XYZ file of C-alpha atoms in Angstrom:
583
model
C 190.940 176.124 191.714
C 189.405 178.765 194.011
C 190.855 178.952 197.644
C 187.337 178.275 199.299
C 187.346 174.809 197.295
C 190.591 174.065 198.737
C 189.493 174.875 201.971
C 186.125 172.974 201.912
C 188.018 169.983 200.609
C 190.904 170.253 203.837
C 187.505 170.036 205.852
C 185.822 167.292 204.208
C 189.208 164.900 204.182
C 189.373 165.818 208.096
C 185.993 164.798 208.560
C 186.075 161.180 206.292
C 189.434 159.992 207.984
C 189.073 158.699 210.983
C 193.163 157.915 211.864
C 193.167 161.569 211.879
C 189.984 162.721 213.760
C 191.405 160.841 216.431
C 194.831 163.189 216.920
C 194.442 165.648 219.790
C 195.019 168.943 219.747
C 198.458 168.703 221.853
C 199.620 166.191 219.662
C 199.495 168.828 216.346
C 200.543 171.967 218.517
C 202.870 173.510 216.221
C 205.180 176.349 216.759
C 204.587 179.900 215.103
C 206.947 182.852 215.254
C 206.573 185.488 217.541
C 206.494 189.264 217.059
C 206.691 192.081 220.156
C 203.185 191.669 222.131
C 200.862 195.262 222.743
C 199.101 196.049 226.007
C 195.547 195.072 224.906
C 194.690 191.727 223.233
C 194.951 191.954 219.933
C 195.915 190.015 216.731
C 199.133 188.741 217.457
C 201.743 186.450 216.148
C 202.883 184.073 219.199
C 204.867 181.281 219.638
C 203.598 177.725 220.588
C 200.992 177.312 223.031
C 199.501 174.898 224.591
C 195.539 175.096 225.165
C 193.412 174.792 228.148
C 190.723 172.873 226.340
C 189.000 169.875 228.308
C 187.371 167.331 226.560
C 184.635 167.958 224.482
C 181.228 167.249 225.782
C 179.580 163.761 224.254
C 176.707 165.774 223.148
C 177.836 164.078 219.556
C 180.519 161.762 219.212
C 183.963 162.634 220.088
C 185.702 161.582 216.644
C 183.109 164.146 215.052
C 183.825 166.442 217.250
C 187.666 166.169 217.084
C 187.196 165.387 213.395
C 185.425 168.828 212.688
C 188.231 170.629 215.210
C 191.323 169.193 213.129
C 189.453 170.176 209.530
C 189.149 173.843 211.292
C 192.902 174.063 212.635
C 194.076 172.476 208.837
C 191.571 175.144 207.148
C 192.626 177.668 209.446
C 196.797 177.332 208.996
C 196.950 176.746 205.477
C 194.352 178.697 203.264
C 195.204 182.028 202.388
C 192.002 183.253 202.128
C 188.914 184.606 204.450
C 188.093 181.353 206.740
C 185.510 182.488 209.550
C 182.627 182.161 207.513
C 184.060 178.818 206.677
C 184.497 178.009 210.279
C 181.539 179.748 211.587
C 179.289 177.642 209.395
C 181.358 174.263 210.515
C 180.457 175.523 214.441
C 176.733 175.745 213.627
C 176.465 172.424 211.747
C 177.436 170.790 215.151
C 174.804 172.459 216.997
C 172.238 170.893 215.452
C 171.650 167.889 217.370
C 169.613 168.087 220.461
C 171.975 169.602 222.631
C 174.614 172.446 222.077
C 178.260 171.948 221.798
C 180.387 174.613 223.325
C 183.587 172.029 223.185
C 183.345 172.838 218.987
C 183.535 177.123 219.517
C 186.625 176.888 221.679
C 188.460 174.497 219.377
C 188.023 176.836 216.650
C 189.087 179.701 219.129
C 192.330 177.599 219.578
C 192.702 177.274 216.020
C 192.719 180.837 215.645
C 194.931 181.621 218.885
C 197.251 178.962 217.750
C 197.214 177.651 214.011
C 196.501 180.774 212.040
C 200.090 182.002 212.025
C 198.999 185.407 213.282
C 197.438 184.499 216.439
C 194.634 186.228 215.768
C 193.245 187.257 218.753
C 189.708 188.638 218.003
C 188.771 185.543 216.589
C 189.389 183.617 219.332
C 187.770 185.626 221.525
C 184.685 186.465 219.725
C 183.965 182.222 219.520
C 185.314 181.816 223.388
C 182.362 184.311 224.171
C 179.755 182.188 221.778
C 181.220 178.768 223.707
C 180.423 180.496 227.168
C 176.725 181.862 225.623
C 175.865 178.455 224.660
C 176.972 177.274 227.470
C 178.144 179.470 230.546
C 179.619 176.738 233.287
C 181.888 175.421 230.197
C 184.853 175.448 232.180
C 187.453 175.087 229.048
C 186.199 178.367 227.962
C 186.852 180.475 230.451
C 190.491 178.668 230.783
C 191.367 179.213 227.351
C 189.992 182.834 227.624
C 192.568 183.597 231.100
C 195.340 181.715 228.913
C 195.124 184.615 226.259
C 194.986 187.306 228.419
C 197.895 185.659 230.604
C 200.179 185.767 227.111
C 199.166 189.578 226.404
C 200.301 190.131 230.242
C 197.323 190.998 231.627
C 197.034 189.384 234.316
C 194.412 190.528 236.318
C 191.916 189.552 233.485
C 193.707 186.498 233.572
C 193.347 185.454 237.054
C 189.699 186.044 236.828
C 188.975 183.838 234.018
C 191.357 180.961 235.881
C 189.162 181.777 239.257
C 185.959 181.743 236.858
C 187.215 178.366 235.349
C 187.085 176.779 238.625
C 183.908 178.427 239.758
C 182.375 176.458 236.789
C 184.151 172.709 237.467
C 185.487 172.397 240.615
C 186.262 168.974 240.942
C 188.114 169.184 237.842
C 191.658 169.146 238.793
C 192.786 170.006 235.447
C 191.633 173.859 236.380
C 193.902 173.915 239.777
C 196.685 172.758 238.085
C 196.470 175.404 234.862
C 195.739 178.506 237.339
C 198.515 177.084 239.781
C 201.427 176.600 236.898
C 200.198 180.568 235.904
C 201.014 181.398 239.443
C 204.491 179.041 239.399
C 205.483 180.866 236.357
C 209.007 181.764 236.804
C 209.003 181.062 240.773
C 212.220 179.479 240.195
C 214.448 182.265 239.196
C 212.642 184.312 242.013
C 213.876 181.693 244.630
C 217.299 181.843 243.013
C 217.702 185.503 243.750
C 216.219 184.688 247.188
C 218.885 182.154 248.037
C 221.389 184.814 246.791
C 219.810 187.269 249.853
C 217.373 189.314 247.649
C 214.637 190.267 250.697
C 212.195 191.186 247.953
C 212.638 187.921 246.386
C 212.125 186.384 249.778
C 208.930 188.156 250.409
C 207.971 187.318 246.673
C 208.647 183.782 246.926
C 206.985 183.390 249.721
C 203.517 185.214 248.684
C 203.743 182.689 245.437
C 203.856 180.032 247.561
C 200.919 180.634 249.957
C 198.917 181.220 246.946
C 199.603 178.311 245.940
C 198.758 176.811 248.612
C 195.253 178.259 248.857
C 194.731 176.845 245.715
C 195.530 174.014 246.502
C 192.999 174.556 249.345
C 190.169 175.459 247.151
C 190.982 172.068 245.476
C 190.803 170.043 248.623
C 187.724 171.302 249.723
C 185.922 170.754 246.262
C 187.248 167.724 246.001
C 188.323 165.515 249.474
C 190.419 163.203 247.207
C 192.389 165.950 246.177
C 196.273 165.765 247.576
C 196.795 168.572 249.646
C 199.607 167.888 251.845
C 201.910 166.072 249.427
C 201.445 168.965 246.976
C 202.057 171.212 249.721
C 205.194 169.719 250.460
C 206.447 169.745 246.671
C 205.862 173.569 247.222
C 208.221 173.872 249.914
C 211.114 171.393 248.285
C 211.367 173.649 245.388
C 210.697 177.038 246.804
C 212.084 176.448 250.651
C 214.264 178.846 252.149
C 215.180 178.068 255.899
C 215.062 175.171 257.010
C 212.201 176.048 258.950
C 210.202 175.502 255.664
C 211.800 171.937 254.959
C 210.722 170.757 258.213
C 207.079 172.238 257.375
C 207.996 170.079 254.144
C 208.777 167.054 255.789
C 205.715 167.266 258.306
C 202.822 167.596 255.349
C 205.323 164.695 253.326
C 204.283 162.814 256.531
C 200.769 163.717 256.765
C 200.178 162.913 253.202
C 198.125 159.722 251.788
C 200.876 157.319 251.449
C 199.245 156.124 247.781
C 199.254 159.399 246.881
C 202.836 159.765 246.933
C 205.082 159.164 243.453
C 208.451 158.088 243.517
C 209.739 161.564 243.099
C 208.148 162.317 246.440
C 210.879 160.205 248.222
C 213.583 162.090 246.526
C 212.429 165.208 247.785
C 211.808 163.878 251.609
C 215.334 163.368 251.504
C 216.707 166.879 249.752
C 214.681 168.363 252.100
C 216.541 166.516 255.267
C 219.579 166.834 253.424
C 219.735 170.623 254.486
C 220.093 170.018 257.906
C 223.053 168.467 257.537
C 224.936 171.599 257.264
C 224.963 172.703 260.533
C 224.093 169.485 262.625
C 226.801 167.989 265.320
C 227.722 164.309 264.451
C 225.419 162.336 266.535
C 222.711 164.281 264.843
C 224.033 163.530 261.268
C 223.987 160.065 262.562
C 220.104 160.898 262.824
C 219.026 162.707 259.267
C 221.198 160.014 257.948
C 219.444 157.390 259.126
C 216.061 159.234 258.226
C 217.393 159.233 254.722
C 217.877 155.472 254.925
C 214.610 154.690 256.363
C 212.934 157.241 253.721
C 215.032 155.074 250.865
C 213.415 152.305 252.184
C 210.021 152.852 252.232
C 209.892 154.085 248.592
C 211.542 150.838 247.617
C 208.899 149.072 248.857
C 206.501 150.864 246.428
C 208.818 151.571 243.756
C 211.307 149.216 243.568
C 213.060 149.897 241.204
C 213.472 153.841 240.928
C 216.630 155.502 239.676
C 216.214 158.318 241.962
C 215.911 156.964 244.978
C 218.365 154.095 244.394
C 220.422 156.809 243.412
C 219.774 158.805 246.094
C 220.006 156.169 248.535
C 223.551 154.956 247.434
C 225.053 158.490 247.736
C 223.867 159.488 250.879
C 224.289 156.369 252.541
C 228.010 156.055 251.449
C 228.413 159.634 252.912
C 226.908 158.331 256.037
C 230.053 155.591 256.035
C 232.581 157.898 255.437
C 231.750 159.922 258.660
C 231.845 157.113 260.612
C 234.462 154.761 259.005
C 236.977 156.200 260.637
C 235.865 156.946 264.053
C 236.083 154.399 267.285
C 233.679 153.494 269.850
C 231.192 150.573 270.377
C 227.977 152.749 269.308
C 229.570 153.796 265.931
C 229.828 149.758 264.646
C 226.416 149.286 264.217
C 226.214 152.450 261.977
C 229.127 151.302 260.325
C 227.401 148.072 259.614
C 224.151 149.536 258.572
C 225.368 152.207 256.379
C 227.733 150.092 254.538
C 225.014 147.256 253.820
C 222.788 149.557 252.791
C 224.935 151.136 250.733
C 226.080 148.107 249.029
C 222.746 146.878 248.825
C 221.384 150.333 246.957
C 224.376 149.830 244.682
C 223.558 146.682 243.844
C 220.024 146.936 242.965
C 220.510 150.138 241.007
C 223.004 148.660 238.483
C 221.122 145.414 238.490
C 218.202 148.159 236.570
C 220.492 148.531 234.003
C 218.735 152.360 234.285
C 219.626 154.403 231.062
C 220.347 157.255 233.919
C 223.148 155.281 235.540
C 226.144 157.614 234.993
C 229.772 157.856 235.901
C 229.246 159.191 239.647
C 226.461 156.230 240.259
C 229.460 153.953 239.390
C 231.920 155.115 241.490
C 229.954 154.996 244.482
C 228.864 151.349 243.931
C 232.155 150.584 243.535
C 233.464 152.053 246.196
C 230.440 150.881 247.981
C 231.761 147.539 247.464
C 235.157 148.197 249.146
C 233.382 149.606 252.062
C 231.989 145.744 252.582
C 235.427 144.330 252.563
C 235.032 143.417 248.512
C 237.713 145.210 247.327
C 238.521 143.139 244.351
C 235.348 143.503 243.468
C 235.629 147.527 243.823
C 238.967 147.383 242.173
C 237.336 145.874 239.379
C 234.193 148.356 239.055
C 236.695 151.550 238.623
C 238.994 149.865 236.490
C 236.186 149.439 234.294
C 234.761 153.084 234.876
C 238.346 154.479 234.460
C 237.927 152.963 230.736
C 234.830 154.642 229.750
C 235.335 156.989 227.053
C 233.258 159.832 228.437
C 235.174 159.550 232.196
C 236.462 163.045 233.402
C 239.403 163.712 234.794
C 238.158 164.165 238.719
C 236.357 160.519 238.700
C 239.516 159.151 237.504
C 241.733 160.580 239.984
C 239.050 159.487 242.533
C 239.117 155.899 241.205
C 242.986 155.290 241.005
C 243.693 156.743 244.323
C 240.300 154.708 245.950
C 242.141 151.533 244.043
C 245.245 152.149 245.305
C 243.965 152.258 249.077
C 241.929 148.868 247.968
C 245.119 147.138 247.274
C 246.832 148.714 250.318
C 243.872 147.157 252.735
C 244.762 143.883 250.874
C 248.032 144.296 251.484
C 248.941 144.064 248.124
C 251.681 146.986 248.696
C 253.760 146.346 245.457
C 250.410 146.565 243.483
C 249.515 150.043 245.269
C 252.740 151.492 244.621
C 252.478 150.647 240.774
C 248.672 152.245 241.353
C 250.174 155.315 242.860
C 253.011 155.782 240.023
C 250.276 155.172 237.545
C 247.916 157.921 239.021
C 250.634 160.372 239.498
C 251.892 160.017 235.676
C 248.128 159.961 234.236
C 246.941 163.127 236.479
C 250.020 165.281 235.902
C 249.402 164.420 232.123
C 245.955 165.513 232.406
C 247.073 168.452 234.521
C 245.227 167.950 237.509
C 247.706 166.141 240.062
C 247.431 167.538 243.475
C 249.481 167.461 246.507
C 247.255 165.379 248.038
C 248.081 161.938 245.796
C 252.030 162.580 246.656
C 251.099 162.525 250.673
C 248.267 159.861 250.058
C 251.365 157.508 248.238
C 253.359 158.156 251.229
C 250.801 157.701 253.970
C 250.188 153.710 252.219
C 254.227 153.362 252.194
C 254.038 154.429 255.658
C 251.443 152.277 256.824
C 253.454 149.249 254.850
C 256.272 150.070 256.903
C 254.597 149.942 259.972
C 253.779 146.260 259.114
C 257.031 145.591 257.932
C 260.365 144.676 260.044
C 264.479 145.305 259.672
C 265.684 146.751 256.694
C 262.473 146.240 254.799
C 260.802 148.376 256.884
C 263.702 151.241 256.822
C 263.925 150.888 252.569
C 259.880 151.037 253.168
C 259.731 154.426 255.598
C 263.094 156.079 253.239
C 260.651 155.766 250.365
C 257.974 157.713 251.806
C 260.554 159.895 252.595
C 261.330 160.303 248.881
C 257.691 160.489 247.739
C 257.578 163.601 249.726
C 260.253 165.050 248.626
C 259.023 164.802 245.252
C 255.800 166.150 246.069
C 257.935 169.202 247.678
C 259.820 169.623 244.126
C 256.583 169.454 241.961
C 254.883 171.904 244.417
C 256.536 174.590 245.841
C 253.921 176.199 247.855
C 253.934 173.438 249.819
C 257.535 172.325 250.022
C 258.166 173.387 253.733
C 255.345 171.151 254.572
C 256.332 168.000 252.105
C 260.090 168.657 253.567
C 259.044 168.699 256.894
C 257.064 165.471 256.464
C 259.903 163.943 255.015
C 261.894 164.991 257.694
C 259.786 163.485 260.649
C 259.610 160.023 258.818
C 264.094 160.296 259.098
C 263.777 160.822 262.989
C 261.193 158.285 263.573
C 261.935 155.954 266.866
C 261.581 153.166 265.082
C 264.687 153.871 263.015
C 268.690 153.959 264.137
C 269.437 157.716 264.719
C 273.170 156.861 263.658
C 271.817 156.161 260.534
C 269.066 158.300 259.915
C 269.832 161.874 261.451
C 272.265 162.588 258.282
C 269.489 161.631 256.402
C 266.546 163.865 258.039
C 269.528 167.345 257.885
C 268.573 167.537 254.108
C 264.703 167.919 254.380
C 265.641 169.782 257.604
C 268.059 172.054 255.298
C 265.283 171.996 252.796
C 262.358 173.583 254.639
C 264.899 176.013 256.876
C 265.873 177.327 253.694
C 262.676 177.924 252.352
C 261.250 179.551 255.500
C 264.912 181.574 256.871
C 264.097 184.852 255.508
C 260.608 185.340 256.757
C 259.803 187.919 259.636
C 257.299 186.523 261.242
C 256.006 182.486 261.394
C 252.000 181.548 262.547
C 250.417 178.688 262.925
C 252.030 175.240 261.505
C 255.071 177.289 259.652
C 256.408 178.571 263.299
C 255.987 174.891 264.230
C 258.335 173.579 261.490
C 260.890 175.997 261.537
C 261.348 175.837 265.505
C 261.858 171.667 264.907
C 264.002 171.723 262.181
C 266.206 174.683 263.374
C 266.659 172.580 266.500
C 267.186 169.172 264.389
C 270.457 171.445 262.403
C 271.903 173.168 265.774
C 271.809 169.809 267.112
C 273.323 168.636 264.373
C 275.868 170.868 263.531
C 276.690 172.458 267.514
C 276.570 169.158 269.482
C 277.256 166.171 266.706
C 279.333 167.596 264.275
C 280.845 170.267 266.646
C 280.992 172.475 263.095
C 280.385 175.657 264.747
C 280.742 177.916 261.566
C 278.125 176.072 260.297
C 276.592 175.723 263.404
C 275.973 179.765 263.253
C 273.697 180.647 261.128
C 270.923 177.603 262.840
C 272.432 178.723 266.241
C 271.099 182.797 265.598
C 267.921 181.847 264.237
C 267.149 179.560 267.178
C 267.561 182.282 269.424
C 265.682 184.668 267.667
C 262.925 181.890 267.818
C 262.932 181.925 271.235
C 263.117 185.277 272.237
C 260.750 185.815 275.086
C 260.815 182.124 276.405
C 263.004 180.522 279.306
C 265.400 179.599 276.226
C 266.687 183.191 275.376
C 269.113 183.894 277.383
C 270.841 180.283 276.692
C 271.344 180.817 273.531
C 272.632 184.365 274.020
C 275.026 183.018 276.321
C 276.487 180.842 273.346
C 276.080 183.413 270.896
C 278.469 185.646 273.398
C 280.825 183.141 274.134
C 280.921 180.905 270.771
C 280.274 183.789 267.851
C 282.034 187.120 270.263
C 278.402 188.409 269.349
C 277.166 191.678 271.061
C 273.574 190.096 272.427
């Protein structure tokens, strides 16, 4: 059987069935290989594309129309033999009705562009050009023609056949949006190398974006209904670079039609606001956190039940706690209020969704969100649960497990936090991520169940914060003089007998003077600790224990501490008289 049979009989099954006249062109767009492009357009093999077609005109019915495209793009991709006579005679047979039908010439252009396997070029062009004789304000035409020249790089030629497009329809919004994604192309990676402090990228990224916004002009005044402002804004979300152009942002966000915004729109209100954060004082945090609350807000009332802005909403809003949870004064308890409810509530209504999106961090925050309302059962409950997930990563757990052990610390529950605390400390140094910080959070809660504690309960409580950091000193050197020293201030405390607890502190005391003797010089929080606990053993040793040899040694180094102070010469005088020393 000849090839030409085969073909005419691809054609005629395309034409008979209607299940398949009805498949667009996007829906078959199949991928070809793609070999190394030349400066002119030329026959080509690309890979997938999609076209710029619009719909076909109803000069005849669109399911012959379509029918007669898919026979061309099946004849086209799988006959091995000489097919434009084939498809030239299939373009003419739908030009015999009363009117012409351009819609049929730049399908079969497509075909060739797209299906032939060698994106053949000339083809395409040569029935573009007899779509645009037929018919010269077929817009689809002229787009198709500007997306060819775009993918052989030349891209003047293709920015006049994208201007020409619109020329031709310009209420068609399908025209902006091709020409603007050909100006978009790659804007991304240009802004990242902006944000990295490449001025040319700055410059560029900002050039893109005004022409994008005069397109977006051109739109607006050819069609009133067109959305300016909000796409505007979009513009200057992704492609901002000061925050200068996030307020512009936020001003055409407000100037927008409020129908005309999606739900992705609220999300990017409040990325936008989240930049000032950076550099903003509290009360004015207080502010753009609010504004992120009230932003929430109003897209829940027109998409209520959005992952991203629940999302959003439950993440920034538990931020907005934590800066105030911990702060005093009258003004701050209605924020605390607010944020917390809101919080909560976001939480609440995000994992009520049951969103496929809901991940591990989403989690965490609602269950944390929970504590922050005084349901800390509840909370403890929620990370428990996320702390069993299989796909849980080593950070959230830590998170969890020390944000359960502070839950049962605010309920008191100390015997429960302490088993919390062991557990987290044996998991994480397991894993390999324990940090300093979960030995001095375990002491901070023993501390604070001292504090509520009396007699020799609350001694046994403070000595085992004392221990905790002296563990935390042994499993981390670099910060032993610190752990020491903390272990060391919880031994001298008031509220215990110094009979019974100065032997006690000398060992931390010992502990971080040893570590720190032999250094030359001490700054900052180091100079602090070795002046207290050089004191603490002189005192000790010189006044207590009257052990003056091994008083010395604490004796020397105290006076070398406070050479050029008011204290010098005293403890020269009992270096001279005690240790015969030449000072």
């Amino acid at each position: 059987m000849n090839m030409r049979k085969i073909a005419i009989g691809l054609l005629a099954f395309a034409l008979v069935a209607p299940s398949i006249a009805s498949v667009s062109l996007k829906d078959k767009k199949e991928k070809k290989p793609k070999t190394e492009k030349k400066a002119k357009v030329d026959n080509k093999t690309k890979t997938s594309k999609a076209s710029s077609s619009n719909s076909p005109r109803k000069v005849q019915t669109i399911n012959d129309v379509e029918a007669a495209i898919l026979g061309i793009e099946k004849i086209v991709s799988h006959t091995l033999v000489e097919v434009e006579p084939i498809v030239q005679q299939i373009c003419e047979s739908q030009q015999t009705k009363k009117s012409v039908c351009p819609r049929i010439y730049v399908g079969a252009a497509n075909a060739f562009w797209l299906k032939s396997g060698v994106s053949d070029t000339t083809y395409a062009l040569k029935y573009i050009d007899k779509a645009i004789e037929l018919d010269p304000h077929y817009s689809p035409a002229y787009m198709l023609k500007g997306d060819i020249y775009k993918w052989a790089d030349d891209t003047t030629l293709a920015v006049n056949y994208y201007k020409k497009a619109i020329e031709m329809a310009p209420n068609d919004f399908r025209t902006y949006r091709t020409y603007a994604a050909f100006v978009e192309a790659g804007l991304d990676k240009v802004t990242a190398r902006a944000y990295a402090g490449d001025t040319e990228a700055q410059e560029e990224v900002r050039r893109r974006r005004a022409k994008l916004e005069n397109i977006y002009a051109m739109a607006k005044e050819a069609n009133p209904t067109y959305p300016y402002n909000r796409n505007c804004a979009r513009l200057y979300d992704k492609y901002g670079l000061t925050t200068n152009d996030f307020q512009k942002g936020l001003q055409l966000y407000d100037e927008a039609q409020k129908d005309s915004l999606e739900a992705g729109d609220y999300s990017s209100k409040i990325r936008m606001l989240y930049a000032f954060l950076e550099t903003a004082n509290g009360n004015k945090k207080l502010e753009y956190y609010t504004g992120m609350m009230n932003i929430c807000d109003s897209g829940l009332v027109r998409f209520p039940t959005d992952y991203y802005i629940l999302s959003n909403g439950l993440r920034n809003i538990t931020a907005a706690y934590d800066l105030v949870k911990r702060q005093n004064g009258e003004a701050l308890v209605w924020y605390k209020n607010k944020f917390s409810t809101k919080a909560l509530e976001y939480g609440e209504r995000l994992m009520a969704t049951k969103d496929t999106m809901i991940n591990n961090n989403d989690i965490y925050r609602y269950g944390i969100a929970l504590m922050n309302r005084y349901k800390q059962q509840q909370g403890i409950d929620v990370l428990q649960e996320l702390m069993a997930r299989p796909d849980v990563d080593d950070n959230t757990v830590s998170k969890s497990m020390n944000a359960v052990c502070e839950a049962y610390r605010d309920l008191g529950e100390y015997e429960k936090a302490e088993n919390a605390y062991e557990e987290l400390i044996k998991t994480l140094d397991a894993k390999g991520s324990l940090q300093v910080a979960h030995y001095t959070d375990y002491a901070s809660m023993l501390k604070s169940q001292a504090e509520e504690s009396f007699g020799q309960q609350m001694i046994d409580t403070y000595l085992k914060a004392c221990k905790v950091y002296e563990r935390g000193a042994e499993r981390f050197p670099e910060y032993a003089p610190y752990l020491y020293y903390y272990a060391w201030q919880i031994c001298k405390n008031d509220a215990l007998d110094p009979d019974k607890t100065l032997e006690l502190a000398i060992r931390p005391a010992k502990k971080a003077y040893d570590l720190l003797k032999n250094k030359e010089k001490y700054e900052g929080d180091e100079g602090i600790i070795m002046n207290d606990v050089c004191y603490c053993l002189v005192d000790y040793y010189f006044n207590k224990k009257k052990d003056y040899p091994a008083a010395k040694q604490y004796v020397y180094k105290y006076y070398q501490l406070m050479k050029g102070t008011q204290y010098e010469e005293s403890f020269a005088g009992i270096l001279r008289r005690r240790y015969k020393m030449k000072i």
